[in-house]
mmCIF file of C-alpha atoms in Angstrom:
data_model
loop_
_atom_site.group_PDB
_atom_site.id
_atom_site.type_symbol
_atom_site.label_atom_id
_atom_site.label_comp_id
_atom_site.label_asym_id
_atom_site.label_seq_id
_atom_site.Cartn_x
_atom_site.Cartn_y
_atom_site.Cartn_z
ATOM 1 C CA LYS A 1 0.000 0.000 0.000
ATOM 2 C CA LYS A 2 1.310 3.419 -0.943
ATOM 3 C CA ASN A 3 0.662 5.250 2.300
ATOM 4 C CA LYS A 4 2.117 8.725 2.570
ATOM 5 C CA LEU A 5 4.750 9.058 5.273
ATOM 6 C CA ARG A 6 4.116 11.748 7.828
ATOM 7 C CA GLU A 7 6.866 14.295 8.502
ATOM 8 C CA GLY A 8 9.861 12.722 10.240
ATOM 9 C CA GLU A 9 8.691 9.178 9.557
ATOM 10 C CA MET A 10 10.842 6.691 7.614
ATOM 11 C CA ILE A 11 10.414 3.244 6.113
ATOM 12 C CA GLN A 12 12.096 0.640 8.301
ATOM 13 C CA LEU A 13 15.329 -0.594 6.760
ATOM 14 C CA CYS A 14 14.524 -4.165 7.791
ATOM 15 C CA TYR A 15 12.174 -4.456 4.825
ATOM 16 C CA ASP A 16 13.731 -6.072 1.761
ATOM 17 C CA GLU A 17 13.618 -3.171 -0.685
ATOM 18 C CA ALA A 18 14.772 -0.588 1.865
ATOM 19 C CA PHE A 19 17.564 -2.921 3.023
ATOM 20 C CA LYS A 20 18.744 -3.367 -0.548
ATOM 21 C CA ILE A 21 18.726 0.374 -1.211
ATOM 22 C CA MET A 22 20.926 0.894 1.850
ATOM 23 C CA PHE A 23 23.261 -2.114 1.703
ATOM 24 C CA ALA A 24 23.124 -3.417 -1.875
ATOM 25 C CA ASN A 25 23.878 -0.244 -3.799
ATOM 26 C CA SER A 26 27.057 -0.394 -5.845
ATOM 27 C CA GLU A 27 27.253 3.408 -5.765
ATOM 28 C CA HIS A 28 27.943 3.378 -2.045
ATOM 29 C CA ILE A 29 29.517 -0.013 -1.405
ATOM 30 C CA GLU A 30 31.292 1.582 1.584
ATOM 31 C CA ILE A 31 28.134 1.223 3.699
ATOM 32 C CA LEU A 32 27.958 -2.533 3.101
ATOM 33 C CA THR A 33 31.706 -2.802 3.733
ATOM 34 C CA MET A 34 31.258 -1.040 7.069
ATOM 35 C CA LEU A 35 28.439 -3.428 8.077
ATOM 36 C CA LEU A 36 30.521 -6.488 7.186
ATOM 37 C CA SER A 37 33.529 -5.133 9.079
ATOM 38 C CA LYS A 38 31.382 -4.969 12.236
ATOM 39 C CA ILE A 39 30.001 -8.478 11.740
ATOM 40 C CA PHE A 40 33.426 -10.046 11.161
ATOM 41 C CA LYS A 41 35.181 -7.850 13.752
ATOM 42 C CA VAL A 42 37.863 -6.517 11.411
ATOM 43 C CA ASP A 43 38.914 -2.956 10.650
ATOM 44 C CA TYR A 44 37.061 -1.267 7.814
ATOM 45 C CA GLU A 45 40.383 -0.645 6.047
ATOM 46 C CA ALA A 46 41.014 -4.408 5.851
ATOM 47 C CA LEU A 47 37.918 -4.838 3.665
ATOM 48 C CA GLU A 48 37.957 -1.538 1.810
ATOM 49 C CA GLY A 49 37.921 -2.065 -1.947
ATOM 50 C CA LYS A 50 37.592 -5.855 -1.555
ATOM 51 C CA VAL A 51 33.791 -6.166 -1.380
ATOM 52 C CA GLU A 52 31.876 -6.864 -4.590
ATOM 53 C CA LEU A 53 28.124 -7.204 -5.040
ATOM 54 C CA LEU A 54 27.154 -10.295 -7.013
ATOM 55 C CA PRO A 55 24.064 -10.530 -9.243
ATOM 56 C CA LEU A 56 20.913 -12.049 -7.767
ATOM 57 C CA LYS A 57 19.410 -15.015 -9.536
ATOM 58 C CA VAL A 58 15.736 -14.429 -10.328
ATOM 59 C CA SER A 59 13.579 -17.432 -9.485
ATOM 60 C CA SER A 60 10.395 -18.623 -11.163
ATOM 61 C CA LYS A 61 7.274 -16.604 -10.380
ATOM 62 C CA LYS A 62 5.393 -19.230 -8.416
ATOM 63 C CA ILE A 63 2.825 -18.077 -5.871
ATOM 64 C CA GLY A 64 4.431 -17.532 -2.484
ATOM 65 C CA GLU A 65 8.016 -17.454 -3.779
ATOM 66 C CA LYS A 66 10.348 -14.533 -3.324
ATOM 67 C CA LYS A 67 11.117 -12.547 -6.485
ATOM 68 C CA CYS A 68 14.815 -13.299 -5.973
ATOM 69 C CA GLU A 69 16.395 -16.287 -4.300
ATOM 70 C CA ARG A 70 18.521 -14.100 -2.074
ATOM 71 C CA ASP A 71 18.404 -10.605 -0.635
ATOM 72 C CA VAL A 72 22.065 -9.610 -0.996
ATOM 73 C CA VAL A 73 25.016 -11.678 -2.241
ATOM 74 C CA VAL A 74 28.580 -10.473 -1.795
ATOM 75 C CA SER A 75 32.067 -11.661 -2.661
ATOM 76 C CA ILE A 76 34.996 -10.592 -0.493
ATOM 77 C CA LYS A 77 38.497 -11.107 -1.859
ATOM 78 C CA HIS A 78 40.555 -10.947 1.337
ATOM 79 C CA ASP A 79 43.357 -13.558 1.526
ATOM 80 C CA GLU A 80 40.788 -16.146 0.397
ATOM 81 C CA ILE A 81 37.537 -15.602 -1.484
ATOM 82 C CA TYR A 82 34.474 -15.372 0.756
ATOM 83 C CA ASN A 83 30.922 -15.639 -0.534
ATOM 84 C CA ILE A 84 28.506 -13.855 1.790
ATOM 85 C CA ILE A 85 24.718 -14.105 1.618
ATOM 86 C CA LEU A 86 22.659 -11.629 3.654
ATOM 87 C CA GLU A 87 18.995 -12.354 4.353
ATOM 88 C CA VAL A 88 16.481 -10.194 6.231
ATOM 89 C CA ASN A 89 13.641 -12.125 7.851
ATOM 90 C CA VAL A 90 10.928 -9.877 9.279
ATOM 91 C CA LYS A 91 8.390 -12.218 10.867
ATOM 92 C CA LYS A 92 6.388 -12.144 14.074
ATOM 93 C CA LYS A 93 7.798 -15.491 15.186
ATOM 94 C CA PHE A 94 10.313 -18.196 14.308
ATOM 95 C CA TYR A 95 9.574 -20.190 11.151
ATOM 96 C CA GLN A 96 11.740 -23.237 10.473
ATOM 97 C CA SER A 97 10.818 -23.068 6.784
ATOM 98 C CA ILE A 98 12.506 -19.652 6.433
ATOM 99 C CA ILE A 99 15.750 -20.872 7.976
ATOM 100 C CA ASP A 100 15.681 -24.068 5.891
ATOM 101 C CA ARG A 101 15.141 -22.029 2.715
ATOM 102 C CA ASN A 102 18.079 -19.736 3.478
ATOM 103 C CA LEU A 103 20.319 -22.688 4.340
ATOM 104 C CA TYR A 104 19.373 -24.349 1.062
ATOM 105 C CA TYR A 105 20.273 -21.232 -0.943
ATOM 106 C CA THR A 106 23.589 -20.931 0.876
ATOM 107 C CA PHE A 107 24.613 -24.567 0.681
ATOM 108 C CA GLN A 108 23.697 -24.532 -2.996
ATOM 109 C CA THR A 109 26.107 -21.610 -3.461
ATOM 110 C CA ALA A 110 28.842 -23.356 -1.483
ATOM 111 C CA GLY A 111 28.420 -26.725 -3.174
ATOM 112 C CA HIS A 112 28.516 -25.528 -6.782
ATOM 113 C CA THR A 113 32.296 -25.893 -6.918
ATOM 114 C CA LEU A 114 32.476 -29.046 -4.773
ATOM 115 C CA ILE A 115 32.945 -32.281 -6.730
ATOM 116 C CA GLU A 116 32.158 -35.747 -5.423
ATOM 117 C CA THR A 117 35.718 -36.714 -4.529
ATOM 118 C CA GLU A 118 36.399 -33.583 -2.464
ATOM 119 C CA THR A 119 35.818 -33.067 1.238
ATOM 120 C CA TYR A 120 33.672 -30.388 2.854
ATOM 121 C CA ASP A 121 36.846 -28.553 3.736
ATOM 122 C CA GLU A 122 37.442 -27.991 0.004
ATOM 123 C CA MET A 123 34.368 -25.764 -0.174
ATOM 124 C CA PRO A 124 34.878 -22.059 -0.688
ATOM 125 C CA TYR A 125 34.260 -19.881 2.350
ATOM 126 C CA THR A 126 30.510 -19.327 2.308
ATOM 127 C CA PHE A 127 28.750 -17.473 5.118
ATOM 128 C CA LEU A 128 25.034 -16.875 5.588
ATOM 129 C CA ILE A 129 23.999 -13.859 7.673
ATOM 130 C CA ASN A 130 20.375 -13.844 8.831
ATOM 131 C CA PHE A 131 18.928 -10.629 10.247
ATOM 132 C CA ASN A 132 15.931 -11.983 12.152
ATOM 133 C CA THR A 133 13.160 -10.507 14.268
ATOM 134 C CA PHE A 134 13.082 -13.683 16.372
ATOM 135 C CA PHE A 135 15.468 -15.934 18.312
ATOM 136 C CA ILE A 136 16.655 -19.143 16.658
ATOM 137 C CA ASN A 137 17.597 -20.757 19.965
ATOM 138 C CA ARG A 138 14.635 -19.768 22.108
ATOM 139 C CA THR A 139 16.219 -21.252 25.242
ATOM 140 C CA LYS A 140 19.502 -19.326 25.260
ATOM 141 C CA LYS A 141 18.112 -16.227 23.503
ATOM 142 C CA GLU A 142 21.459 -14.848 22.339
ATOM 143 C CA VAL A 143 21.513 -11.719 20.176
ATOM 144 C CA PHE A 144 24.404 -13.058 18.077
ATOM 145 C CA GLU A 145 24.543 -16.736 17.147
ATOM 146 C CA GLU A 146 27.150 -18.520 15.033
ATOM 147 C CA PHE A 147 26.930 -22.058 13.639
ATOM 148 C CA VAL A 148 29.335 -24.234 11.651
ATOM 149 C CA LEU A 149 28.662 -27.271 9.457
ATOM 150 C CA GLN A 150 28.439 -30.412 11.618
ATOM 151 C CA ASP A 151 27.417 -34.026 11.171
ATOM 152 C CA LYS A 152 24.729 -35.687 13.304
ATOM 153 C CA TYR A 153 27.353 -36.590 15.921
ATOM 154 C CA GLY A 154 28.392 -32.970 16.410
ATOM 155 C CA MET A 155 31.690 -33.293 14.548
ATOM 156 C CA VAL A 156 32.645 -30.153 12.604
ATOM 157 C CA LEU A 157 32.809 -30.973 8.882
ATOM 158 C CA SER A 158 34.187 -27.599 7.836
ATOM 159 C CA ASP A 159 34.608 -24.133 9.304
ATOM 160 C CA LYS A 160 34.356 -22.737 5.775
ATOM 161 C CA TYR A 161 30.564 -22.813 5.980
ATOM 162 C CA LYS A 162 29.083 -20.651 8.729
ATOM 163 C CA VAL A 163 25.698 -19.239 9.601
ATOM 164 C CA PHE A 164 25.322 -16.035 11.608
ATOM 165 C CA ASN A 165 21.957 -15.187 13.148
ATOM 166 C CA ILE A 166 21.345 -11.684 14.508
ATOM 167 C CA ASN A 167 18.119 -10.787 16.302
ATOM 168 C CA ILE A 168 17.591 -7.211 15.133
ATOM 169 C CA GLU A 169 14.412 -6.760 17.168
ATOM 170 C CA GLU A 170 16.329 -7.574 20.359
ATOM 171 C CA CYS A 171 19.036 -5.132 19.249
ATOM 172 C CA TYR A 172 16.319 -2.491 18.958
ATOM 173 C CA ASN A 173 14.999 -3.347 22.433
ATOM 174 C CA LEU A 174 18.502 -3.115 23.935
ATOM 175 C CA TRP A 175 19.002 0.311 22.361
ATOM 176 C CA TYR A 176 15.527 1.574 23.208
ATOM 177 C CA HIS A 177 15.905 0.658 26.894
ATOM 178 C CA ASN A 178 19.578 1.776 26.921
ATOM 179 C CA ASN A 179 20.499 -1.708 28.073
ATOM 180 C CA TYR A 180 23.386 -2.609 25.766
ATOM 181 C CA GLN A 181 26.370 -0.695 27.157
ATOM 182 C CA GLY A 182 29.022 -2.821 28.828
ATOM 183 C CA LYS A 183 27.506 -6.084 27.562
ATOM 184 C CA PHE A 184 29.351 -6.299 24.256
ATOM 185 C CA GLU A 185 32.770 -5.710 22.702
ATOM 186 C CA SER A 186 33.207 -2.511 20.683
ATOM 187 C CA TYR A 187 32.524 -4.158 17.307
ATOM 188 C CA GLU A 188 29.480 -5.943 18.708
ATOM 189 C CA GLU A 189 28.152 -2.786 20.363
ATOM 190 C CA ASP A 190 28.351 -0.974 17.021
ATOM 191 C CA LEU A 191 26.589 -3.937 15.403
ATOM 192 C CA VAL A 192 23.813 -3.830 18.017
ATOM 193 C CA LEU A 193 23.265 -0.163 17.183
ATOM 194 C CA LEU A 194 23.404 -0.753 13.419
ATOM 195 C CA CYS A 195 20.829 -3.523 13.713
ATOM 196 C CA ALA A 196 18.662 -1.364 15.971
ATOM 197 C CA SER A 197 18.702 1.296 13.252
ATOM 198 C CA LEU A 198 17.090 -1.208 10.863
ATOM 199 C CA MET A 199 13.998 -1.263 13.064
ATOM 200 C CA VAL A 200 13.359 2.417 13.790
ATOM 201 C CA LYS A 201 10.466 4.301 12.193
ATOM 202 C CA GLU A 202 11.536 7.866 12.959
ATOM 203 C CA GLU A 203 14.334 9.810 11.272
ATOM 204 C CA LYS A 204 15.325 11.405 14.590
ATOM 205 C CA ASP A 205 15.887 7.954 16.114
ATOM 206 C CA PHE A 206 17.920 6.844 13.113
ATOM 207 C CA ASN A 207 20.119 9.945 13.325
ATOM 208 C CA SER A 208 20.477 9.513 17.093
ATOM 209 C CA ILE A 209 21.725 5.936 16.668
ATOM 210 C CA LEU A 210 24.049 6.912 13.831
ATOM 211 C CA LYS A 211 25.838 9.419 16.065
ATOM 212 C CA MET A 212 26.803 6.636 18.493
ATOM 213 C CA ILE A 213 28.227 4.205 15.940
ATOM 214 C CA GLN A 214 31.979 4.292 15.378
ATOM 215 C CA MET A 215 32.567 4.693 11.652
ATOM 216 C CA LYS A 216 34.212 7.083 9.234
ATOM 217 C CA PRO A 217 32.413 10.470 9.008
ATOM 218 C CA GLU A 218 32.123 10.139 5.226
ATOM 219 C CA ILE A 219 30.255 6.842 5.595
ATOM 220 C CA LYS A 220 27.859 8.447 8.067
ATOM 221 C CA GLU A 221 27.313 11.200 5.529
ATOM 222 C CA LEU A 222 26.447 8.618 2.856
#
């Protein structure tokens, strides 16, 4: 629905199209680079100029299917080549089908270059980053979760295939209640604030969060 925004109101960046405008725009790749530097806890300069947006494969137009298989796909050429898939999942509650779908897309990407005689460790580095509005592990309820590829006995098959889950709604709650300081490392604290900014509906809140995040002034300006 094309509802007119009132003054000072903004579209939440957690919605697919808004997320893509912010983080999947080749004209300001620096913003995506900054986000990835926070997620992987490396200096922005280490990734600068090494992040490339990859084309999205358009799927068939079946009812209920997404227009594209993935939200954002990135290649990072840093020592090794890393394929990164970013997915934003804005749902009221946890849906296993969403996670399974994203895992399928990611493993499909990772397995394209893997032939039958090779081991899992021969896969390219392929990481899936889910920005969720729900907890995956509803017992531990951790804001940041990281998983590696394991067999049914819990043995790690390869650390070249990882899944990161970030609960952006909880990040918003931590920011809103000013309950995040001292709980995270500097990179993680910036990431909490960045993820909180995806959920806000007011420009003043977005600008307020932006002031607290450690990043280059020119990226803030973008």
